[in-house]
PDB file of C-alpha atoms in Angstrom:
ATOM      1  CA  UNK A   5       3.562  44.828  42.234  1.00  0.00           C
ATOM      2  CA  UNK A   6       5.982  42.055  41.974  1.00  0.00           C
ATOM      3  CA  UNK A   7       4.832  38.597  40.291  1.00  0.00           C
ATOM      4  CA  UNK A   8       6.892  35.261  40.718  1.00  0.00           C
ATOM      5  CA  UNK A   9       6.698  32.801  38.197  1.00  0.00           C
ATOM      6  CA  UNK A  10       7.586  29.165  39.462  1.00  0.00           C
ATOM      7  CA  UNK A  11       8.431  26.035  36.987  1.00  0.00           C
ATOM      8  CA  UNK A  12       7.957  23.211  37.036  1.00  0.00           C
ATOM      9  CA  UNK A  13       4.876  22.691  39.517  1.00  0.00           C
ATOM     10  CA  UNK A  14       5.987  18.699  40.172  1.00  0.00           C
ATOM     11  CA  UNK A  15       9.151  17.200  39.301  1.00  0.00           C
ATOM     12  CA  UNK A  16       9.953  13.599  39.886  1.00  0.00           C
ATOM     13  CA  UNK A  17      13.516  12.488  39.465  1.00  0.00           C
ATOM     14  CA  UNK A  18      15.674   9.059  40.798  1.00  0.00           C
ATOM     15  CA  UNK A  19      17.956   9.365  43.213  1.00  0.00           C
ATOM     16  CA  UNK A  20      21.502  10.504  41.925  1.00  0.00           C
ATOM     17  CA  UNK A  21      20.264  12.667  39.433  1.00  0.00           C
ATOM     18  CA  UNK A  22      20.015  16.793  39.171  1.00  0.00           C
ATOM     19  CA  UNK A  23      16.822  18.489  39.647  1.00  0.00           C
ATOM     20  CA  UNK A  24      16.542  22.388  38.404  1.00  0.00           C
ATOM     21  CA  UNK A  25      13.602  24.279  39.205  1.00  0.00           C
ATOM     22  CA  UNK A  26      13.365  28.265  37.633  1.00  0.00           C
ATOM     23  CA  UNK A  27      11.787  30.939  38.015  1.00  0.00           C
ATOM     24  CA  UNK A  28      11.045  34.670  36.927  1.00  0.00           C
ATOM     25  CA  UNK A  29      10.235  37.914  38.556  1.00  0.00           C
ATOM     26  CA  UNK A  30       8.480  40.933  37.192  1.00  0.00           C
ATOM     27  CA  UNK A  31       9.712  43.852  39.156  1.00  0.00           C
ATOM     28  CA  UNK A  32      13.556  44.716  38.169  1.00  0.00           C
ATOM     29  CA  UNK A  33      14.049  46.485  41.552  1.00  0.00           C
ATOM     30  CA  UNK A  34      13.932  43.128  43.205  1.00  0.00           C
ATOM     31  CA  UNK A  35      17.418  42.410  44.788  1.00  0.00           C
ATOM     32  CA  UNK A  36      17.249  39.597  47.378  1.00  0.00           C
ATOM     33  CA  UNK A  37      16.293  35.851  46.288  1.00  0.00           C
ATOM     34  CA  UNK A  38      16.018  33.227  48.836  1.00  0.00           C
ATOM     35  CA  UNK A  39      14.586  29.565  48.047  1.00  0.00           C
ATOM     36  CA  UNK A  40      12.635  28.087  50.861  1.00  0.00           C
ATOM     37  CA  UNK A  41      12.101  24.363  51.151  1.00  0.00           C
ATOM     38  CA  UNK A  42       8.808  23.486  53.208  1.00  0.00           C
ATOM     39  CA  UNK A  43       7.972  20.201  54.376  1.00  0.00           C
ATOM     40  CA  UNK A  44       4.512  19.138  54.937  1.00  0.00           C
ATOM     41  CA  UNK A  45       2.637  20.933  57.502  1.00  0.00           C
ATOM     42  CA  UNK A  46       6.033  22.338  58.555  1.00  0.00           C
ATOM     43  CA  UNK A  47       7.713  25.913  58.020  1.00  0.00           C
ATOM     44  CA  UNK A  48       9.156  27.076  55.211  1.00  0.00           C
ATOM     45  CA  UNK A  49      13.258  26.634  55.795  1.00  0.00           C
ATOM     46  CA  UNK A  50      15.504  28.730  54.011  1.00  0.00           C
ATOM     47  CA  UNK A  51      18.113  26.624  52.233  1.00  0.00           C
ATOM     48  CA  UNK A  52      20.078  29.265  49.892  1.00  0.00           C
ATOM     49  CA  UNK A  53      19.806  33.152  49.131  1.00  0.00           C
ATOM     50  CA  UNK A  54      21.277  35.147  46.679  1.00  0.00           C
ATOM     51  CA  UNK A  55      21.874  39.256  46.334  1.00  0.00           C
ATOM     52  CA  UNK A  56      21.426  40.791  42.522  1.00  0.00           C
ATOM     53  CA  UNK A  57      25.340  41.792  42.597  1.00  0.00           C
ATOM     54  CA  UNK A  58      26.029  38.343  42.829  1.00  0.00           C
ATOM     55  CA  UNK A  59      25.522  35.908  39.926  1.00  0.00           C
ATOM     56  CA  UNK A  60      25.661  32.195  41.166  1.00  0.00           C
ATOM     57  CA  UNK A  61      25.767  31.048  44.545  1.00  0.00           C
ATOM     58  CA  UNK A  62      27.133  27.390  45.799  1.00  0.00           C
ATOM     59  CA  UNK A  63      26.498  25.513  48.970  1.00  0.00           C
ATOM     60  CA  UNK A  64      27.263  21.671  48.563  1.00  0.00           C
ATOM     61  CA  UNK A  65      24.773  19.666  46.644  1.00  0.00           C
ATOM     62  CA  UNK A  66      22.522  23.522  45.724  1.00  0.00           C
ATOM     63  CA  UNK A  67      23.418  26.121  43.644  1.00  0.00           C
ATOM     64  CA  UNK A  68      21.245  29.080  42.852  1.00  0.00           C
ATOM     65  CA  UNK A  69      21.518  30.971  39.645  1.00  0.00           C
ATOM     66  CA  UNK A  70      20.401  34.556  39.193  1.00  0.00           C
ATOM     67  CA  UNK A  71      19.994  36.528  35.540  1.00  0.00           C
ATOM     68  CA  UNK A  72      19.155  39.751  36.417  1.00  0.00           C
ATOM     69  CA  UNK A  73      18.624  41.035  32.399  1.00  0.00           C
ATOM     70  CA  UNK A  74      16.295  37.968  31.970  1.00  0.00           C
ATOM     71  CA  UNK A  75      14.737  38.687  35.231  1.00  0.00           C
ATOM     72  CA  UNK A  76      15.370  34.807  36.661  1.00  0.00           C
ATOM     73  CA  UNK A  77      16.795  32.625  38.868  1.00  0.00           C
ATOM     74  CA  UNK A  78      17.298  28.640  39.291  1.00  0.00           C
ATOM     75  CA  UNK A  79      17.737  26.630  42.457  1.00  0.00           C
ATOM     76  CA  UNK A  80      20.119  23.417  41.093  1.00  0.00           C
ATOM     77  CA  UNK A  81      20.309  20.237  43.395  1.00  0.00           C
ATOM     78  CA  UNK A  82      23.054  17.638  42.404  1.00  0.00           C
ATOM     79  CA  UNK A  83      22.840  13.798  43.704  1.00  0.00           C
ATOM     80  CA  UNK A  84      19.443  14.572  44.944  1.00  0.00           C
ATOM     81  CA  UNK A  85      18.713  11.975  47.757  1.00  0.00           C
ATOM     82  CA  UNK A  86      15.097  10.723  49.199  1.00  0.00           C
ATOM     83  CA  UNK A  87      15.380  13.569  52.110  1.00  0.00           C
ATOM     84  CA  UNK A  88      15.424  16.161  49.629  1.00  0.00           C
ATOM     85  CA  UNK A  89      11.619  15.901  48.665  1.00  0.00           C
ATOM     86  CA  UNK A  90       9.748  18.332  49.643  1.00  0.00           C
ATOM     87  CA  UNK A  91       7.804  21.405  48.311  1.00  0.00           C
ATOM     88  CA  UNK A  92      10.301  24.296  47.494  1.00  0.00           C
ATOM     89  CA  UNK A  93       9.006  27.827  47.002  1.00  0.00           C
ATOM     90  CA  UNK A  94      11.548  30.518  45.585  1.00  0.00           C
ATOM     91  CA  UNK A  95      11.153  33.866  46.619  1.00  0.00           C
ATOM     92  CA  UNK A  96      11.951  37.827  45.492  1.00  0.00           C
ATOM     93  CA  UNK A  97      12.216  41.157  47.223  1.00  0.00           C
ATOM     94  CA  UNK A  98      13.462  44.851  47.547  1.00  0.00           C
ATOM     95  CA  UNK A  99      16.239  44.131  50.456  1.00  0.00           C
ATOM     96  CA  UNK A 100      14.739  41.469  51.653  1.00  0.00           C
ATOM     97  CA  UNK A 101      11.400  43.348  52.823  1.00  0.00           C
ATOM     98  CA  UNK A 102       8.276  41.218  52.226  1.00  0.00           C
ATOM     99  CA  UNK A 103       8.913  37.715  50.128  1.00  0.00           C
ATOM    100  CA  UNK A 104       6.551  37.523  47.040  1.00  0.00           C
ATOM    101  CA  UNK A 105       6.648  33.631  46.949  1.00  0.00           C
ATOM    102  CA  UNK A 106       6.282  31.626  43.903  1.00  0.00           C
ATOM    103  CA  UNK A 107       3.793  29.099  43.502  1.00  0.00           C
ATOM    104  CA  UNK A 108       5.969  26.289  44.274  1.00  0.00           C
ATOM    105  CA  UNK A 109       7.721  23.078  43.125  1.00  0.00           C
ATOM    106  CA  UNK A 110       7.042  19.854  44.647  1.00  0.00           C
ATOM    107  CA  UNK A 111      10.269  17.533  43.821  1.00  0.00           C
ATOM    108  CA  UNK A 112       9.723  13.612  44.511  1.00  0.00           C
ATOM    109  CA  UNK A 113      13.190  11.816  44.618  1.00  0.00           C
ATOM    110  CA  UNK A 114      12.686   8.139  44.414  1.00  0.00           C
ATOM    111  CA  UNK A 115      15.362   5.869  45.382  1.00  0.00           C
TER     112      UNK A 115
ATOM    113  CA  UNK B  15      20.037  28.891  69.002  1.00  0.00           C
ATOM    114  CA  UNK B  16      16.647  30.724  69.572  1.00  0.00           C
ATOM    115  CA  UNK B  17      13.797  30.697  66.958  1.00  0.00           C
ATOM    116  CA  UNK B  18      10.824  32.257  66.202  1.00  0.00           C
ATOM    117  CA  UNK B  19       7.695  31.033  68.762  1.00  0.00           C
ATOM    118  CA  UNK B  20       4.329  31.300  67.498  1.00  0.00           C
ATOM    119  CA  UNK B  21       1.629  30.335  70.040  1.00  0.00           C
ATOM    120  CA  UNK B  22      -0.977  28.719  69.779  1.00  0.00           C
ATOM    121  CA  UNK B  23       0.469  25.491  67.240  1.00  0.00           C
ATOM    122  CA  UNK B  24      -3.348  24.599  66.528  1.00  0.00           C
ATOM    123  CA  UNK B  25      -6.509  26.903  66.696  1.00  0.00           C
ATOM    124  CA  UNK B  26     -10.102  25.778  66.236  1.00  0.00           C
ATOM    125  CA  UNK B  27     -12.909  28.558  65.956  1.00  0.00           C
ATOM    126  CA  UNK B  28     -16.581  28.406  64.463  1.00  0.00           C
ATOM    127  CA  UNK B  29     -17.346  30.744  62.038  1.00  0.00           C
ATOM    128  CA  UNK B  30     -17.764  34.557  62.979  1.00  0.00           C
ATOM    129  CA  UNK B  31     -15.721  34.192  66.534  1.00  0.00           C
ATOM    130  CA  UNK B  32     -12.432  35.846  66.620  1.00  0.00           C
ATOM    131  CA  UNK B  33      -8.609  34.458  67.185  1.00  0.00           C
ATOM    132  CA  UNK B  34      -5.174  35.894  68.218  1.00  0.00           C
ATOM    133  CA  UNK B  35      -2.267  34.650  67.318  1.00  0.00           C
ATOM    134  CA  UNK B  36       1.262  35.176  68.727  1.00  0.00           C
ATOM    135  CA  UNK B  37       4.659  35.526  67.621  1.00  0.00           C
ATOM    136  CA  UNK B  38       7.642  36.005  69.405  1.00  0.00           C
ATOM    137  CA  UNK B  39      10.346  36.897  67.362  1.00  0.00           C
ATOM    138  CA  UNK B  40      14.410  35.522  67.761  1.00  0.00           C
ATOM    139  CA  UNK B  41      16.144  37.780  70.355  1.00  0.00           C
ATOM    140  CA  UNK B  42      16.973  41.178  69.232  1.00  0.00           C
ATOM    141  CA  UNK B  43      15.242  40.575  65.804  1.00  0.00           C
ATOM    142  CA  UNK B  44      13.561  44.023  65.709  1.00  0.00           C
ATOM    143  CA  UNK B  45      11.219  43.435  62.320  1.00  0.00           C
ATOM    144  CA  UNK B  46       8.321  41.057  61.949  1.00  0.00           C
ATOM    145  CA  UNK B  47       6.214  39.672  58.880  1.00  0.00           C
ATOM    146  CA  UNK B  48       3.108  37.862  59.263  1.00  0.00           C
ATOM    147  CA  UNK B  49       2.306  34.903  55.893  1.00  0.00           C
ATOM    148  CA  UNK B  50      -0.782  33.086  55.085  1.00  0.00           C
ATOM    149  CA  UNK B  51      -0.854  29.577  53.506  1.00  0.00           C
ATOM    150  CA  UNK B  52      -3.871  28.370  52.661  1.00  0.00           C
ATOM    151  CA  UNK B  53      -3.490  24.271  51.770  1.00  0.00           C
ATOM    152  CA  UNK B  54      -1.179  23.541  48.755  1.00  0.00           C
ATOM    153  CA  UNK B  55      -0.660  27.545  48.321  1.00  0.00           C
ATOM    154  CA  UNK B  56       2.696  29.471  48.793  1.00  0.00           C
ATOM    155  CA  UNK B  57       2.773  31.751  51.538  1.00  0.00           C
ATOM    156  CA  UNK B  58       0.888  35.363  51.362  1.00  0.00           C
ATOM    157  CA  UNK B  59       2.049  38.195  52.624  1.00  0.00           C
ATOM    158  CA  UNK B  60      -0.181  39.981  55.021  1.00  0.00           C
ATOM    159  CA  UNK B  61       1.508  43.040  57.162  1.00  0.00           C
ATOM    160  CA  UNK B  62       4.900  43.807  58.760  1.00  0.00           C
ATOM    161  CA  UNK B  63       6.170  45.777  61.345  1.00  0.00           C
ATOM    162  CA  UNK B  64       9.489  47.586  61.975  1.00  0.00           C
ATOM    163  CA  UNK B  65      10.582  48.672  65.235  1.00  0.00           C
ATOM    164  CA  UNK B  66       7.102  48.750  66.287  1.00  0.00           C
ATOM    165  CA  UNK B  67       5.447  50.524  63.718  1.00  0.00           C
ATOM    166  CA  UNK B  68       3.134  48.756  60.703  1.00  0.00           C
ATOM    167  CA  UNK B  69       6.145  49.070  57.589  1.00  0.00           C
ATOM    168  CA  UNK B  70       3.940  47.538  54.920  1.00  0.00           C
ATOM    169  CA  UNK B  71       0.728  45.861  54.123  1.00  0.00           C
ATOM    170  CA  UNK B  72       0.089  43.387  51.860  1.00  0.00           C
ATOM    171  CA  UNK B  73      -3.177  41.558  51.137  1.00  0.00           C
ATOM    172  CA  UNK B  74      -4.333  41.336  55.057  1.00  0.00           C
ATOM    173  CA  UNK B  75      -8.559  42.121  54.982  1.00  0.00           C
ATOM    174  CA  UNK B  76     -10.265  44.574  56.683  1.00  0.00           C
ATOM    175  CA  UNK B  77     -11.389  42.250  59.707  1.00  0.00           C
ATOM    176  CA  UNK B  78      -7.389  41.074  60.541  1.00  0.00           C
ATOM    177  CA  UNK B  79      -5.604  43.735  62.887  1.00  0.00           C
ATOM    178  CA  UNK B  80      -2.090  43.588  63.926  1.00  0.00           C
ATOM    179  CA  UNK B  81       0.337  45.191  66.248  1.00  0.00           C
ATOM    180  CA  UNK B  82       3.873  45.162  67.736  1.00  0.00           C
ATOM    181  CA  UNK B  83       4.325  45.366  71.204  1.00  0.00           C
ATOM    182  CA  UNK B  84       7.555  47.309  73.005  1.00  0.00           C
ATOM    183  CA  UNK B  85       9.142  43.614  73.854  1.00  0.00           C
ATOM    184  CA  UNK B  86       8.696  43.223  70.241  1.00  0.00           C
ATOM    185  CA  UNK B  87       6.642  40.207  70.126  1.00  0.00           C
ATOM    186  CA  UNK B  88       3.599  40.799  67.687  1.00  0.00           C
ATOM    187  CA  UNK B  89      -0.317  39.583  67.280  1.00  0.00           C
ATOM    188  CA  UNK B  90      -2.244  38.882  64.436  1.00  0.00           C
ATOM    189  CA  UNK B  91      -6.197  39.664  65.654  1.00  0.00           C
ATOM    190  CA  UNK B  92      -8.495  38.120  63.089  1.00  0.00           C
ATOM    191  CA  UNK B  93     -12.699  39.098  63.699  1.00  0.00           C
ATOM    192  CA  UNK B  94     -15.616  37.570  62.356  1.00  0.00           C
ATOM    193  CA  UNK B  95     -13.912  34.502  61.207  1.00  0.00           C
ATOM    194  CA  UNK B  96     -14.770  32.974  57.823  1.00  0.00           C
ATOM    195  CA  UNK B  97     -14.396  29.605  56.277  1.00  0.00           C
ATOM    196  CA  UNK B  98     -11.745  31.055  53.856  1.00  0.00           C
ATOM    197  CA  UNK B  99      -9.418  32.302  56.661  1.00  0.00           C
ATOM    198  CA  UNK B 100      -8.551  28.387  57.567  1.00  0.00           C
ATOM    199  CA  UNK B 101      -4.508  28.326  56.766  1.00  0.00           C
ATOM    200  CA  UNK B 102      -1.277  28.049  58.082  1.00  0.00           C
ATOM    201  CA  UNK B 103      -0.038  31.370  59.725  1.00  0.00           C
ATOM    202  CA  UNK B 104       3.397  31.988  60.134  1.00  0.00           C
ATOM    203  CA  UNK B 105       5.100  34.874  61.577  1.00  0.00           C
ATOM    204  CA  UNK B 106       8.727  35.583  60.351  1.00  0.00           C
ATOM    205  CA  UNK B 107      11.537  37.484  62.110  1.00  0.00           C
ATOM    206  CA  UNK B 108      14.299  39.656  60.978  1.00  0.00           C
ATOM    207  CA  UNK B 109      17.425  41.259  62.839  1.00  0.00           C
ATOM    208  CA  UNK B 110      16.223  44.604  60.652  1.00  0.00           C
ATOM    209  CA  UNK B 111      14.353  45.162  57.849  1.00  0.00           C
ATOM    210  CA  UNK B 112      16.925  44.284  55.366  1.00  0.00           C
ATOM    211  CA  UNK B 113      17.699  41.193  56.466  1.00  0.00           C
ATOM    212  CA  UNK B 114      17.186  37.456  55.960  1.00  0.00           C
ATOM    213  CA  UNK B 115      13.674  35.938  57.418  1.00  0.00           C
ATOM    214  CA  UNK B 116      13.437  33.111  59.602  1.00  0.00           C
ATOM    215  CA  UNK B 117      10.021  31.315  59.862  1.00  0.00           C
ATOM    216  CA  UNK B 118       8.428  30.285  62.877  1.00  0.00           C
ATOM    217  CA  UNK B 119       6.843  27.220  63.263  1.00  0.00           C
ATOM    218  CA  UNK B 120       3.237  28.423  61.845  1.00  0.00           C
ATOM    219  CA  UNK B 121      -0.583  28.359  63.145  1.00  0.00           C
ATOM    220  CA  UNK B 122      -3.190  26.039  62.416  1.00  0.00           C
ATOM    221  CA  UNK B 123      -5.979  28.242  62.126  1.00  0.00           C
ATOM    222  CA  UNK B 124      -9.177  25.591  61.057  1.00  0.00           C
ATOM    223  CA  UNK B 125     -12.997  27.245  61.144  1.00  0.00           C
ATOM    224  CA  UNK B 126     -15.930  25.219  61.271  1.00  0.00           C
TER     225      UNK B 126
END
């Protein structure tokens, strides 16, 4: 089955700066990629998807980056600000059945 | 806009009763998944159903039942609770099956 690698686990960075977290799937039949961003004790929220015929994907400050011959994909947040800590899980799957989640990132932006 | 309602927020049992949780999918969102979190774990996937019928299984155990009901809302039936089921449970909705997820705001399952 399909096996989501997620780096790194903590990541600490001052506000302004870029954070990139990565990670790598197993199963090359995975199409859909959607990074979740889950506060604590709250729901995971969706915050950008991308589709395997697509290679990079913008909204705003987050960009998500997707090499399917690699087999991985980055979530990229420019001028990170204080609200954007949280723990953020990215995510594959065969159009967009079940999410195999990987193990998470939890990104501290100090101000 | 409507989201997904889960029901009840927080849940306490003692070990070996049983629970049900609820989910109640966005309007005319027709597929439903069902996550576990256990604390400072990503979500697991446990079962999902598809216009009513159970479309896969993931790692659910033998004492968890679910089913989808023809208003499409869903339950998660968990017997002869165990220490080890105390997690988050969300239920996520979809307008089909190949389609993006939204969460709903989880279940605080704790057993004493």
């Amino acid at each position: 089955g399909e096996n989501v690698e997620q780096h790194p686990s903590t990541l600490s960075v001052q506000e302004g700066d870029s954070a990139v977290i990565k990670c790598t799937y197993s199963d090359s039949a995975s199409n859909y990629f959607p990074w979740y961003k889950q506060e604590l004790g709250k729901r995971p929220q969706l915050i950008i998807d991308i589709r395997s015929n697509v290679g990079e994907k913008k909204d705003q400050r987050i960009a998500v980056t997707l090499n399917k011959t690699a087999k991985h994909f980055s979530l990229h947040i420019t001028e990170t600000q204080p609200e954007d800590s949280a723990v953020y899980f990215c995510a594959a799957s065969y159009n967009t059945d079940k999410l195999i989640f990987g193990t998470g990132t939890r990104l501290q932006v100090f101000p | 806009a409507a989201g997904v309602i889960q029901s009840p927020r927080h849940l306490i049992k003692e070990k070996r009763e049983t629970a049900t949780l609820k989910c109640y999918p966005i309007p005319r969102h027709d597929t439903v998944y069902w996550y576990q979190q256990g604390p400072g774990q990503d979500p697991q996937f446990l079962i999902s159903f598809y216009e009513k019928m159970q479309s896969d299984k993931g790692s659910i155990p033998d004492r968890f039942s679910a089913q989808q009901f023809s208003d499409y809302h869903s339950e998660l039936n968990m017997s002869s609770l165990e220490l080890g089921d105390s997690a988050l449970y969300f239920c996520a909705s979809s307008p089909s099956a190949a389609d993006t997820q939204y969460f709903g705001p989880g279940t605080r399952l704790t057993v004493l």
